[in-house]
Amino acid sequence: MSQVSQQLDAARYTWGGDEFLFVEIAESMSLAANFKANAMATRLSARAVDGVVDICPANASLLLRFDPDVVPPDRLESLVREVEEEVAQLSEQTLETRIIEIPVWYDDPYTRETGARFRKGHQRPDGTDLDFAAEENGLSSPQEFIRKHHESPWLVSMVGFVAGLPFMFQIVPQEEQLEVPKYLSPRTDTPPLTVGHGGCFACIYSVRGAGGYQMFGIAAAPIFDPAQKLDDFSDFMIFFRPGDIVKFRPVGEDEYRTIQAEVDAGTFTYRQAPVTFDLQKALADPTAHNRDILEKLHGL
Amino acid sequence: MAFDILEPGLATSVQDLGRLGYYNVGIPQGGAMDQLSASMANALVGNAETDAVLECAYLGPKFTTDADAVLAVTGAPVQVKVNGAPVEQWTRLPLAAGDEVSFGMLSGGTRYYIAVQGGIDVPLVLGSRSTYALGALGGWQGRALKAGDTLPVGAVAPSARSVRDSIPEDLRPVYAKEVTVRILPGLYDHRLTAEGMETLVSASWKLTPVADRTGLRYSGPDIAWKPRTQPFGAGSDPSNIVDAGYAVGSIQIPGGKEPIVLHRDAVSGGGYAMVATVISADMDVVARSAPGTVTHFEPVTMEQALTARADAARSRRAVWE
């Protein structure tokens, strides 16, 4: 028996109207649920089923858009159930992926200013989102929260909401996960590249707009580049893929400005390295697994 | 040829049938909200159904054409003027170089469509000319029109042939103050109390002014969620879920108040439970609703949804025959 089938019950299948099939793999978030969502998505893509228009793996679920005139709903459901069964039989759960270093200016003036503008109605009207997050997690200071935020890597568990926005799940045991409630009422404005957090998920807002996650800092380089000016976007305008592993690196204002100048000049590239993510190892000994994958980044 | 935009209107954007295949990275399908009306406008000017049109919300644009052109305006009932003189909607309108097109008041609905022979000739981005404003992608420079824009119109194909001169009254969509929208319950409907689901399908819901291409919010009675201990990662409110993909047309009820129907520019996912989805045949009905429209959500089965889908496809094909 594989780890995934030991941990997870069969998925729940339900319909979103006549064009969407929704597969809830688990109600709660876990690495195993996310791994199963992505494994099912990869195998469904490989099958290239006529009439399946979009395959959207999410944190602990999977959404398919289909054309019922081409693939009838019951036929689609049995195909997806077959794939679920295949994934449950996998004896090895590894993912060939990459680790990427994301420079972040924590506690920056842009998200500070935006946070101050939306203070009315916030859970903690005084102070900042970082102060609130530190308190919520029983940490002594915002600096301590920032340290815990960037010291362990994160798995991109879903891409979406708006174009190219990554949801990220920290690869640490559940009791060490940082958890923060979302804003009581969503903001109408969020600076682009804000590093946010809601529930157990980190995100990077790819574009300016509405948002409900707490704001901790700002990433220095783009993750969505419709003009595809930077080398990292030569294949596609969206940088992140599900399964990517992210290591945040704190930078100060000077380095933030230097990176921005490189972005403007078109010379910036993300520091990244290929790695193998192994679900069993990550679950059994996250500290050792994280050390192994971080070494790949530092060994560049 | 081109249109010179003198006044942009409230939210005039370039739209076609939409951009499928990029929902997995958060790029919405987009496309004309009221697909039947947009399709009819293209049929009138001899375009293909895939050609791009202008979608106007409430307050229309004012523009001049720099060459002779063939135009059609369909959708929500609105006063259409050429050089200040009223002309007909739902019919083919010949324009001469220098003519000025403008719009008066709406008398129902919210969105109307302008098709021009040759189509709005903006570049295809990821297979579509639709505007994705949040991502500043597609359409005219990735945004709604502004005064001073010069909007390119495509060359007329030698084969261009208008399918019909006007749309007969009985084929035109209706812009009613009270509508029934069919929904397929599902997704996270088991998280509502039985009374909550009963309220959703029996109450009269009034469309609020919070309604745009991303979603439409309705006011009415509160709806109860079953109380429970929330799963890890979901968030504290019973209407929260571990962030998941959103079905287009699905209905979420944050905090049990004011259901929101997600529409063509909706975000692709998030942390609010969805409890039902508007069937594909009725997405246009939702798109045509003006604030204040009284809406009844009628539950149907998948089989009924598929029958309605086939009926809607037949009606749409009839315009092109």
XYZ file of C-alpha atoms in Angstrom:
621
model
C 0.000 0.000 0.000
C 1.246 3.409 -0.844
C 1.427 6.275 1.583
C -1.178 8.260 -0.344
C -3.828 5.545 -0.289
C -3.086 4.881 3.383
C -3.679 8.487 4.289
C -6.492 9.557 2.013
C -9.992 8.264 1.531
C -11.487 8.082 -1.951
C -12.176 11.489 -3.433
C -15.629 13.089 -3.543
C -16.996 13.709 -7.066
C -19.497 16.468 -7.745
C -20.600 18.733 -10.622
C -20.216 22.450 -11.204
C -23.102 22.829 -13.644
C -22.889 21.033 -16.996
C -19.289 22.112 -17.739
C -17.275 21.429 -14.570
C -16.362 18.278 -12.676
C -15.049 18.940 -9.175
C -13.031 16.309 -7.329
C -12.487 16.992 -3.630
C -9.509 14.892 -2.597
C -9.574 15.924 1.055
C -11.398 18.506 3.134
C -8.223 19.506 4.930
C -4.901 20.585 3.502
C -1.941 18.214 3.480
C 1.071 17.432 1.325
C -0.448 14.033 0.496
C -3.724 15.579 -0.758
C -1.842 18.094 -2.866
C 0.440 15.431 -4.264
C -2.583 13.354 -5.284
C -4.280 16.371 -6.946
C -1.198 17.104 -9.004
C -0.525 13.453 -9.840
C -4.106 13.060 -11.106
C -3.821 16.289 -13.132
C -0.556 15.164 -14.735
C -1.972 11.779 -15.716
C -5.224 13.283 -17.022
C -3.247 15.760 -19.145
C -1.200 12.899 -20.581
C -4.390 11.112 -21.619
C -5.448 14.187 -23.652
C -9.148 13.339 -23.351
C -11.219 14.924 -26.145
C -13.626 17.468 -24.684
C -11.567 18.200 -21.573
C -10.829 21.903 -21.850
C -9.021 22.740 -18.600
C -7.390 20.640 -15.902
C -6.917 22.750 -12.783
C -5.168 21.048 -9.860
C -5.748 22.909 -6.594
C -4.518 22.570 -3.013
C -6.551 19.517 -2.067
C -8.902 19.203 -5.049
C -9.092 19.110 -8.806
C -11.373 21.039 -11.157
C -11.967 19.965 -14.750
C -13.738 21.991 -17.379
C -15.286 19.881 -20.117
C -17.569 20.139 -23.104
C -20.465 17.741 -22.416
C -21.258 17.684 -26.150
C -17.900 15.946 -26.687
C -17.416 13.950 -23.480
C -20.609 13.067 -21.567
C -20.431 13.703 -17.794
C -20.743 10.042 -16.754
C -18.010 8.997 -19.217
C -15.714 11.737 -17.879
C -16.362 10.745 -14.283
C -15.417 7.124 -14.925
C -12.220 8.218 -16.715
C -11.204 10.388 -13.772
C -12.026 7.607 -11.314
C -9.732 5.311 -13.301
C -6.949 7.857 -12.982
C -7.619 8.223 -9.250
C -7.218 4.453 -8.926
C -3.937 4.542 -10.884
C -2.547 7.219 -8.593
C -3.584 5.286 -5.480
C -1.536 2.326 -6.771
C 1.663 4.367 -7.135
C 4.362 2.845 -5.009
C 6.691 5.799 -5.401
C 5.699 9.392 -5.030
C 8.379 11.667 -6.348
C 8.208 14.811 -8.362
C 10.965 16.099 -10.631
C 10.745 19.814 -10.002
C 12.866 22.880 -9.245
C 13.681 25.007 -6.233
C 13.538 28.752 -6.778
C 14.845 31.555 -4.611
C 12.428 34.483 -4.291
C 13.951 37.698 -2.901
C 11.486 39.469 -0.573
C 11.665 42.829 1.150
C 9.783 41.976 4.356
C 8.014 44.729 6.289
C 8.318 47.066 3.303
C 6.699 50.510 3.030
C 4.293 49.539 0.219
C 2.382 46.830 2.049
C 2.692 48.837 5.283
C 0.966 51.788 3.638
C -1.765 49.580 2.141
C -2.267 47.802 5.464
C -2.669 51.157 7.216
C -5.292 52.240 4.656
C -7.389 49.123 5.353
C -6.907 49.124 9.154
C -10.543 49.888 9.900
C -12.264 46.554 10.340
C -8.994 44.600 10.653
C -8.781 42.045 13.482
C -5.956 44.151 14.938
C -6.677 47.837 14.225
C -3.377 48.895 15.817
C -0.064 47.793 14.368
C 0.589 45.866 11.192
C -0.364 42.541 9.621
C 3.046 41.243 10.712
C 2.377 42.202 14.347
C -0.971 40.418 14.086
C 0.540 37.301 12.507
C 3.273 37.082 15.157
C 0.683 37.290 17.956
C -1.652 34.771 16.297
C 1.218 32.265 16.110
C 2.410 32.914 19.657
C 5.725 34.351 18.481
C 7.699 36.978 20.370
C 8.073 39.488 17.539
C 7.409 40.199 13.861
C 11.107 39.439 13.241
C 10.603 35.950 14.663
C 7.602 35.469 12.372
C 9.654 36.632 9.354
C 12.413 34.192 10.257
C 9.973 31.277 10.408
C 8.438 32.428 7.121
C 11.668 32.225 5.135
C 13.708 29.550 6.895
C 11.779 26.555 5.472
C 10.818 25.993 1.828
C 7.284 26.106 0.454
C 5.594 23.920 -2.148
C 3.521 25.656 -4.846
C 0.274 23.793 -4.238
C -1.962 25.684 -6.702
C -1.650 28.412 -9.326
C -4.655 30.616 -9.848
C -7.062 33.194 -8.428
C -5.577 35.743 -10.841
C -3.009 35.102 -13.586
C -0.038 33.195 -12.243
C -0.642 33.669 -8.509
C 0.998 30.823 -6.558
C -0.556 29.374 -3.406
C 2.240 27.881 -1.280
C 2.248 25.326 1.518
C 5.222 25.236 3.875
C 7.014 21.897 3.938
C 7.030 21.469 7.731
C 4.990 19.319 10.137
C 1.435 20.545 10.638
C 2.071 21.795 14.180
C 4.749 24.137 12.825
C 2.622 25.583 10.026
C 2.083 29.317 10.211
C -1.658 29.995 10.255
C -3.262 33.424 10.022
C -6.914 34.359 9.435
C -7.743 36.280 6.263
C -8.861 39.925 6.449
C -12.365 40.171 7.926
C -13.415 41.961 4.753
C -11.261 41.714 1.611
C -9.215 44.764 0.568
C -10.000 46.478 -2.710
C -6.288 47.096 -3.271
C -3.092 45.079 -2.882
C 0.303 46.156 -4.233
C 1.555 43.887 -7.033
C 4.039 41.244 -5.785
C 2.754 41.431 -2.205
C 3.704 38.349 -0.210
C 0.463 37.394 1.535
C -0.817 34.735 3.890
C -4.281 33.316 4.623
C -5.169 30.136 6.473
C -2.026 27.991 6.099
C -1.177 29.353 2.632
C 1.380 31.878 1.495
C 0.856 33.603 -1.822
C 2.465 36.201 -4.047
C -0.065 38.531 -5.635
C 0.874 38.605 -9.324
C -1.121 41.731 -10.160
C -2.575 44.710 -8.307
C -6.154 44.169 -7.148
C -8.445 42.878 -4.446
C -7.143 40.500 -1.787
C -7.946 39.095 1.612
C -4.620 37.645 2.754
C -2.484 39.335 5.431
C 0.475 41.224 3.911
C 4.068 40.598 5.045
C 6.370 41.977 2.359
C 6.975 42.502 -1.301
C 8.778 40.296 -3.825
C 11.447 42.107 -5.805
C 10.897 40.597 -9.279
C 7.826 39.822 -11.391
C 6.108 36.427 -11.524
C 3.706 37.342 -14.366
C 5.158 39.015 -17.456
C 2.629 39.277 -20.324
C 5.279 40.988 -22.499
C 7.727 38.121 -21.775
C 10.730 40.466 -21.525
C 12.729 38.491 -18.983
C 14.524 35.225 -19.817
C 12.564 33.269 -17.209
C 9.398 34.037 -19.192
C 10.654 33.150 -22.674
C 8.460 30.010 -22.785
C 5.373 31.391 -21.066
C 4.164 34.596 -19.433
C 3.525 32.810 -16.117
C 6.478 31.782 -13.956
C 5.106 29.333 -11.392
C 3.887 25.784 -11.912
C 2.268 23.522 -9.320
C 5.021 21.493 -7.637
C 7.624 24.259 -7.737
C 9.475 24.690 -4.455
C 10.086 28.198 -3.167
C 12.696 29.496 -0.771
C 12.133 33.089 0.275
C 15.282 35.144 0.848
C 14.952 38.367 2.827
C 16.492 41.419 1.193
C 16.798 45.006 2.380
C 15.862 48.142 0.493
C 19.228 48.462 -1.302
C 19.132 44.958 -2.716
C 15.443 45.325 -3.575
C 16.311 48.437 -5.636
C 19.243 46.650 -7.298
C 16.987 43.765 -8.341
C 14.360 46.183 -9.643
C 17.022 47.867 -11.781
C 18.013 44.470 -13.194
C 14.358 43.758 -13.963
C 14.067 47.105 -15.763
C 17.236 46.354 -17.728
C 15.890 42.914 -18.633
C 18.876 41.133 -17.065
C 17.273 39.632 -13.946
C 16.936 35.861 -13.706
C 15.710 33.802 -10.762
C 18.220 31.617 -8.946
C 16.897 28.068 -9.309
C 18.014 24.444 -9.391
C 16.414 21.118 -10.367
C 15.394 18.930 -7.402
C 13.459 15.759 -6.720
C 10.628 16.153 -4.241
C 9.965 12.884 -2.434
C 6.649 12.801 -0.598
C 7.580 9.934 1.749
C 10.836 11.585 2.777
C 9.161 14.967 3.171
C 6.524 13.442 5.460
C 8.895 11.189 7.419
C 11.712 13.658 8.036
C 10.888 17.125 6.742
C 13.997 18.670 8.286
C 16.346 16.337 6.439
C 14.379 16.590 3.190
C 14.406 20.379 3.360
C 18.138 20.386 4.041
C 18.697 18.200 0.960
C 16.685 20.393 -1.384
C 18.128 23.632 0.011
C 21.617 22.268 -0.586
C 20.751 22.002 -4.281
C 19.978 25.724 -4.314
C 23.034 26.712 -2.304
C 25.278 24.362 -4.262
C 24.789 26.353 -7.459
C -9.612 51.279 -41.068
C -10.183 52.301 -37.477
C -12.578 53.806 -34.972
C -11.443 56.969 -33.192
C -12.754 56.836 -29.668
C -14.027 60.277 -28.590
C -15.619 59.089 -25.342
C -14.920 55.625 -23.930
C -18.198 54.948 -22.115
C -18.264 53.393 -18.670
C -16.562 50.042 -19.359
C -16.238 49.341 -23.070
C -14.013 46.371 -23.819
C -13.052 44.160 -26.753
C -14.503 40.652 -26.388
C -14.871 37.524 -28.474
C -16.053 34.036 -27.518
C -13.383 33.816 -24.811
C -10.076 32.215 -23.953
C -10.300 28.612 -22.808
C -7.370 26.486 -21.684
C -5.570 28.825 -19.265
C -7.862 28.569 -16.263
C -5.285 26.307 -14.579
C -2.932 29.296 -14.278
C -5.607 31.766 -13.207
C -6.477 33.340 -16.554
C -10.279 33.476 -16.792
C -12.264 32.486 -19.857
C -13.453 36.051 -20.455
C -15.398 36.691 -23.643
C -18.722 38.432 -24.203
C -20.923 38.127 -21.108
C -24.085 37.783 -23.224
C -22.818 35.397 -25.875
C -26.067 35.183 -27.840
C -26.313 38.956 -28.330
C -22.643 39.181 -29.358
C -23.146 36.325 -31.809
C -26.200 38.034 -33.320
C -24.222 41.256 -33.861
C -21.569 39.324 -35.782
C -24.226 37.533 -37.838
C -25.721 40.867 -38.905
C -22.469 42.303 -40.286
C -21.265 39.130 -42.006
C -18.509 38.234 -39.573
C -17.553 34.847 -38.215
C -18.918 34.065 -34.759
C -15.335 34.171 -33.455
C -14.723 37.801 -34.517
C -14.224 40.362 -31.771
C -16.905 42.906 -30.882
C -17.175 45.760 -28.393
C -19.030 45.085 -25.172
C -20.518 48.230 -23.611
C -21.902 48.440 -20.078
C -24.582 51.058 -19.258
C -22.958 54.167 -20.737
C -21.790 53.603 -24.308
C -18.833 55.069 -26.198
C -18.822 57.842 -28.775
C -16.627 57.239 -31.808
C -16.107 58.139 -35.444
C -15.140 55.847 -38.288
C -12.358 56.830 -40.700
C -13.802 54.772 -43.579
C -17.084 53.321 -44.779
C -18.145 50.532 -42.458
C -20.985 48.159 -41.663
C -22.129 48.106 -38.053
C -24.700 46.356 -35.883
C -25.742 46.971 -32.269
C -27.447 44.216 -30.293
C -28.024 43.422 -26.639
C -29.626 45.551 -23.930
C -32.200 48.007 -25.360
C -30.429 51.336 -25.886
C -30.836 54.395 -28.029
C -28.304 54.238 -30.910
C -27.425 57.408 -32.835
C -25.480 58.042 -36.036
C -24.520 61.715 -36.365
C -27.064 62.433 -33.644
C -30.021 60.815 -35.445
C -31.625 57.711 -33.938
C -31.123 54.421 -35.808
C -32.314 50.868 -35.209
C -30.785 48.239 -32.984
C -30.757 44.577 -34.142
C -30.172 45.563 -37.764
C -27.334 46.206 -40.199
C -26.204 49.851 -40.230
C -24.100 51.222 -43.095
C -21.687 53.982 -41.998
C -19.833 56.474 -44.190
C -16.328 57.718 -43.419
C -16.531 60.437 -40.773
C -19.840 59.264 -39.286
C -20.149 59.574 -35.527
C -21.784 56.805 -33.486
C -23.107 57.520 -29.993
C -25.577 56.094 -27.509
C -28.400 57.346 -25.326
C -29.999 55.792 -22.294
C -30.560 52.107 -21.622
C -34.132 50.960 -21.073
C -33.300 47.536 -19.601
C -30.425 45.123 -19.154
C -26.844 46.312 -18.796
C -24.703 45.285 -21.765
C -24.917 45.851 -25.467
C -22.645 44.842 -28.306
C -21.191 46.594 -31.336
C -20.003 44.442 -34.217
C -18.276 45.883 -37.270
C -17.728 44.043 -40.541
C -14.126 42.778 -40.407
C -14.150 42.575 -36.606
C -12.183 44.556 -34.018
C -8.652 43.766 -35.132
C -6.585 43.534 -31.963
C -3.937 40.781 -31.754
C -4.837 37.309 -30.572
C -3.314 36.668 -27.140
C -3.392 33.032 -26.003
C -5.911 32.328 -28.736
C -8.398 35.101 -28.007
C -8.945 38.849 -28.498
C -10.861 39.173 -25.219
C -9.742 41.744 -22.661
C -8.481 40.377 -19.337
C -8.279 43.684 -17.498
C -6.843 42.413 -14.183
C -3.939 40.791 -16.013
C -3.634 43.709 -18.487
C -3.789 41.122 -21.256
C -5.614 40.829 -24.584
C -8.159 43.262 -26.003
C -7.022 46.812 -26.685
C -3.814 47.218 -24.645
C -5.238 44.904 -21.991
C -7.769 47.445 -20.750
C -11.159 49.121 -21.246
C -11.217 51.823 -23.933
C -10.073 55.385 -23.225
C -10.755 58.620 -25.082
C -8.129 59.071 -27.799
C -7.741 55.376 -28.588
C -7.621 54.437 -32.261
C -9.207 51.024 -32.457
C -8.233 48.963 -35.528
C -10.956 47.297 -37.598
C -10.046 44.245 -39.685
C -10.170 44.043 -43.451
C -13.424 42.667 -44.795
C -13.020 39.125 -46.075
C -14.087 38.796 -49.761
C -16.424 36.038 -48.617
C -18.121 38.230 -45.995
C -21.829 37.828 -46.279
C -24.445 38.889 -43.800
C -26.563 35.985 -42.762
C -29.558 38.248 -42.222
C -30.469 41.961 -42.405
C -32.075 42.130 -39.003
C -32.897 39.901 -36.072
C -36.637 39.213 -35.894
C -38.315 40.248 -32.679
C -39.090 36.675 -31.639
C -35.413 35.617 -31.756
C -34.126 38.534 -29.661
C -33.253 37.968 -26.013
C -35.643 39.312 -23.394
C -34.572 41.892 -20.797
C -36.977 41.189 -17.956
C -37.212 42.682 -14.469
C -37.897 39.220 -13.062
C -36.030 36.114 -14.247
C -35.623 32.439 -13.451
C -32.085 31.095 -13.528
C -31.621 27.325 -13.502
C -28.928 25.937 -11.231
C -27.403 22.536 -10.610
C -26.905 22.061 -6.844
C -23.596 20.447 -5.927
C -19.961 21.263 -5.073
C -20.273 22.050 -1.339
C -24.075 22.112 -1.053
C -23.914 19.491 1.726
C -22.410 22.159 3.959
C -25.619 24.214 3.982
C -28.442 23.314 6.341
C -31.506 21.846 4.603
C -33.329 25.103 5.322
C -30.409 27.017 3.837
C -30.700 25.205 0.501
C -34.487 25.574 0.611
C -34.050 29.334 1.092
C -31.639 29.563 -1.852
C -34.132 27.993 -4.256
C -37.331 29.532 -2.904
C -36.445 33.133 -2.030
C -36.712 36.107 -4.387
C -33.168 37.415 -4.873
C -32.553 40.962 -5.945
C -29.457 41.756 -7.994
C -27.442 44.440 -6.164
C -25.362 47.108 -7.947
C -22.304 44.960 -7.097
C -22.344 43.233 -10.470
C -19.638 43.200 -13.096
C -17.795 40.796 -15.370
C -16.291 38.950 -12.404
C -19.487 38.290 -10.486
C -22.955 39.382 -9.485
C -24.093 39.752 -5.889
C -27.719 39.218 -4.816
C -29.545 40.425 -1.710
C -32.193 38.461 0.170
C -32.523 36.412 3.342
C -29.501 34.992 5.167
C -28.614 31.361 4.477
C -27.451 29.051 7.238
C -24.288 26.949 7.035
C -23.986 23.849 9.186
C -21.779 24.631 12.164
C -18.670 22.475 12.374
C -15.006 22.317 13.273
C -13.238 23.629 10.215
C -10.685 21.398 8.449
C -6.998 22.347 8.665
C -6.091 25.170 6.289
C -9.650 26.236 5.469
C -10.148 29.318 7.613
C -12.499 29.877 10.492
C -15.874 30.694 8.918
C -18.180 27.762 8.024
C -18.424 29.227 4.497
C -14.624 28.796 4.080
C -12.917 25.859 2.345
C -9.297 24.984 1.622
C -8.782 27.221 -1.428
C -10.013 25.365 -4.508
C -10.824 25.945 -8.163
C -14.036 27.864 -8.858
C -16.524 26.604 -11.438
C -17.616 29.468 -13.696
C -21.252 30.182 -12.855
C -20.948 28.778 -9.371
C -22.677 30.429 -6.431
C -20.850 31.194 -3.213
C -22.383 32.688 -0.074
C -19.604 34.207 2.075
C -20.712 34.284 5.693
C -24.187 33.116 4.634
C -25.093 36.536 3.249
C -25.618 37.785 -0.323
C -25.002 34.954 -2.802
C -22.484 35.750 -5.545
C -22.719 34.210 -9.012
C -19.252 34.049 -10.558
C -19.179 35.099 -14.202
C -16.785 35.111 -17.141
C -13.927 37.169 -15.616
C -14.143 35.538 -12.176
C -11.015 34.609 -10.273
C -10.179 30.962 -10.929
C -10.163 29.851 -7.329
C -10.403 30.846 -3.710
C -11.544 29.880 -0.250
C -15.329 30.265 -0.317
C -17.576 27.218 -0.610
C -19.746 27.041 -3.731
C -23.175 25.435 -3.356
C -24.605 25.283 -6.883
C -23.758 26.364 -10.430
C -25.808 28.253 -13.018
C -26.261 25.910 -15.980
C -24.453 26.914 -19.179
C -27.719 27.694 -20.990
C -28.622 30.376 -18.421
C -25.295 32.229 -18.069
C -26.543 34.744 -20.676
C -29.719 35.303 -18.624
C -27.556 36.255 -15.629
C -25.423 38.487 -17.875
C -28.497 40.394 -19.065
C -29.748 41.161 -15.551
C -29.701 44.770 -14.423
C -29.392 45.695 -10.729
C -32.792 45.326 -9.127
C -33.703 42.293 -11.255
C -35.657 39.817 -9.132
C -34.112 36.393 -9.609
C -35.366 32.919 -8.766
C -32.831 30.101 -8.667
C -34.522 26.927 -9.912
C -32.763 23.620 -9.181
C -32.467 21.192 -12.098
C -30.781 17.843 -12.729
C -27.755 17.264 -14.971
C -30.097 15.724 -17.540
C -32.273 18.844 -17.581
C -29.151 21.024 -17.810
C -27.954 19.095 -20.869
C -31.379 19.373 -22.543
C -31.399 23.124 -21.901
C -27.862 23.320 -23.318
C -28.967 21.580 -26.535
C -31.996 23.904 -26.828
C -29.793 26.980 -26.378
C -27.328 25.718 -29.011
C -30.227 25.208 -31.457
C -31.480 28.775 -30.904
C -27.994 30.153 -31.436
C -27.514 28.153 -34.629
C -30.873 29.406 -35.925
C -29.422 32.926 -36.093
C -26.736 31.695 -38.482
C -29.068 29.762 -40.783
